[in-house]
mmCIF file of C-alpha atoms in Angstrom:
data_model
loop_
_atom_site.group_PDB
_atom_site.id
_atom_site.type_symbol
_atom_site.label_atom_id
_atom_site.label_comp_id
_atom_site.label_asym_id
_atom_site.label_seq_id
_atom_site.Cartn_x
_atom_site.Cartn_y
_atom_site.Cartn_z
ATOM 1 C CA MET A 26 -18.482 -12.841 27.712
ATOM 2 C CA THR A 27 -15.236 -14.710 28.345
ATOM 3 C CA VAL A 28 -11.925 -12.930 28.812
ATOM 4 C CA LYS A 29 -10.643 -14.330 25.495
ATOM 5 C CA ASN A 30 -13.759 -13.147 23.620
ATOM 6 C CA ASN A 31 -13.437 -9.676 25.131
ATOM 7 C CA SER A 32 -9.769 -9.576 24.152
ATOM 8 C CA LYS A 33 -10.610 -10.745 20.650
ATOM 9 C CA LYS A 34 -13.179 -7.945 20.242
ATOM 10 C CA ARG A 35 -10.579 -5.358 21.290
ATOM 11 C CA ALA A 36 -8.030 -6.915 18.903
ATOM 12 C CA GLU A 37 -10.574 -6.710 16.084
ATOM 13 C CA ALA A 38 -11.244 -3.044 16.881
ATOM 14 C CA TYR A 39 -7.518 -2.252 16.880
ATOM 15 C CA CYS A 40 -6.981 -4.064 13.582
ATOM 16 C CA HIS A 41 -9.970 -2.385 11.959
ATOM 17 C CA ALA A 42 -8.693 1.062 12.998
ATOM 18 C CA ASN A 43 -5.201 0.279 11.671
ATOM 19 C CA ASP A 44 -6.035 -1.559 8.416
ATOM 20 C CA LYS A 45 -4.823 -4.934 9.665
ATOM 21 C CA VAL A 46 -6.323 -8.394 9.972
ATOM 22 C CA ALA A 47 -5.530 -10.642 12.926
ATOM 23 C CA ASP A 48 -5.079 -14.396 12.609
ATOM 24 C CA PHE A 49 -7.483 -15.522 15.326
ATOM 25 C CA VAL A 50 -7.092 -19.184 14.366
ATOM 26 C CA ASN A 51 -3.455 -19.376 15.487
ATOM 27 C CA LEU A 52 -2.912 -17.804 18.883
ATOM 28 C CA LEU A 53 0.757 -16.801 19.248
ATOM 29 C CA GLY A 54 0.575 -16.759 23.017
ATOM 30 C CA SER A 55 -1.483 -16.257 26.139
ATOM 31 C CA GLY A 56 -0.856 -15.867 29.808
ATOM 32 C CA GLN A 57 -1.270 -13.594 32.786
ATOM 33 C CA GLU A 58 -1.006 -10.478 30.651
ATOM 34 C CA GLY A 59 -3.542 -11.474 27.991
ATOM 35 C CA PHE A 60 -3.493 -12.821 24.434
ATOM 36 C CA VAL A 61 -1.183 -12.384 21.412
ATOM 37 C CA TRP A 62 -2.195 -12.782 17.769
ATOM 38 C CA LYS A 63 -0.268 -12.352 14.510
ATOM 39 C CA THR A 64 -1.516 -9.832 11.947
ATOM 40 C CA ASP A 65 -1.513 -10.002 8.169
ATOM 41 C CA GLN A 66 1.322 -7.446 8.189
ATOM 42 C CA ASN A 67 3.731 -9.752 10.039
ATOM 43 C CA SER A 68 3.337 -7.996 13.363
ATOM 44 C CA ALA A 69 1.915 -9.201 16.664
ATOM 45 C CA ILE A 70 -0.828 -7.572 18.699
ATOM 46 C CA LYS A 71 -0.918 -8.190 22.411
ATOM 47 C CA VAL A 72 -4.239 -7.520 24.137
ATOM 48 C CA PHE A 73 -4.024 -6.963 27.877
ATOM 49 C CA ASP A 74 -6.601 -7.860 30.488
ATOM 50 C CA ARG A 75 -5.162 -5.610 33.206
ATOM 51 C CA ILE A 76 -4.522 -1.912 32.723
ATOM 52 C CA SER A 77 -1.520 -1.927 35.095
ATOM 53 C CA ASN A 78 0.236 -4.647 33.074
ATOM 54 C CA PHE A 79 -0.541 -2.782 29.845
ATOM 55 C CA LYS A 80 0.863 0.515 31.143
ATOM 56 C CA THR A 81 4.040 -1.104 32.474
ATOM 57 C CA GLU A 82 4.799 -3.073 29.328
ATOM 58 C CA LEU A 83 3.970 -0.168 27.014
ATOM 59 C CA ARG A 84 6.305 2.123 28.946
ATOM 60 C CA CYS A 85 9.108 -0.449 28.714
ATOM 61 C CA TYR A 86 8.714 -0.706 24.938
ATOM 62 C CA GLU A 87 8.574 3.095 24.645
ATOM 63 C CA ILE A 88 11.839 3.464 26.578
ATOM 64 C CA LEU A 89 13.538 0.778 24.496
ATOM 65 C CA LYS A 90 12.353 2.444 21.294
ATOM 66 C CA GLU A 91 13.473 5.918 22.487
ATOM 67 C CA HIS A 92 16.965 4.518 23.059
ATOM 68 C CA ASP A 93 16.973 2.439 19.854
ATOM 69 C CA VAL A 94 17.496 -0.821 21.774
ATOM 70 C CA SER A 95 16.611 -3.917 19.741
ATOM 71 C CA GLU A 96 18.917 -6.469 21.358
ATOM 72 C CA LEU A 97 20.040 -7.151 24.916
ATOM 73 C CA ASP A 98 22.565 -9.814 25.927
ATOM 74 C CA GLY A 99 21.945 -11.710 22.699
ATOM 75 C CA PHE A 100 18.166 -11.562 23.004
ATOM 76 C CA THR A 101 16.187 -9.830 20.252
ATOM 77 C CA ILE A 102 13.629 -7.376 21.616
ATOM 78 C CA PRO A 103 10.373 -6.818 19.720
ATOM 79 C CA ILE A 104 10.044 -3.269 18.367
ATOM 80 C CA LEU A 105 7.007 -1.208 19.340
ATOM 81 C CA LEU A 106 4.951 -0.526 16.214
ATOM 82 C CA GLY A 107 1.789 0.911 17.733
ATOM 83 C CA SER A 108 -0.563 0.920 20.685
ATOM 84 C CA ASP A 109 -4.036 1.897 21.818
ATOM 85 C CA LYS A 110 -4.575 2.863 25.445
ATOM 86 C CA GLU A 111 -8.375 2.581 25.308
ATOM 87 C CA LEU A 112 -8.252 -0.940 23.873
ATOM 88 C CA ARG A 113 -5.152 -1.946 25.889
ATOM 89 C CA VAL A 114 -3.361 -3.230 22.782
ATOM 90 C CA ILE A 115 0.347 -3.151 21.953
ATOM 91 C CA GLU A 116 1.528 -3.922 18.431
ATOM 92 C CA MET A 117 5.093 -5.130 18.038
ATOM 93 C CA SER A 118 7.426 -6.756 15.564
ATOM 94 C CA ILE A 119 7.650 -10.535 15.579
ATOM 95 C CA VAL A 120 10.994 -11.986 16.627
ATOM 96 C CA SER A 121 12.397 -15.500 16.751
ATOM 97 C CA PRO A 122 11.132 -17.232 19.908
ATOM 98 C CA ARG A 123 14.457 -18.869 20.719
ATOM 99 C CA THR A 124 16.315 -15.596 20.932
ATOM 100 C CA SER A 125 13.628 -13.176 22.006
ATOM 101 C CA LEU A 126 13.503 -11.360 25.308
ATOM 102 C CA THR A 127 9.761 -12.043 25.623
ATOM 103 C CA SER A 128 10.414 -15.805 25.653
ATOM 104 C CA ALA A 129 13.277 -15.570 28.163
ATOM 105 C CA LYS A 130 10.910 -15.542 31.125
ATOM 106 C CA HIS A 131 9.457 -18.855 29.937
ATOM 107 C CA THR A 132 12.742 -20.768 29.928
#
């Protein structure tokens, strides 16, 4: 089973458990951390390949949410909507790519 297929199966399991449907036709992103798909509820689910990356990113989003931080230096930060540690999935709000913090590392 390929990494993408394994990630897709975990995304499907997360969506099924949370009454969502992922758009597997249009991948929002992929990279070192894993794959990102849009859901039918206008959120994004990010499926991680590595547990260490998942734990680090989840903790960052938890801290930002605890402190009600949604913008930093003009960059919009996605808001944590949910997660599943077993499946290594983070669900977040979708933000504009040009002004999002997640796209800043790609510029």
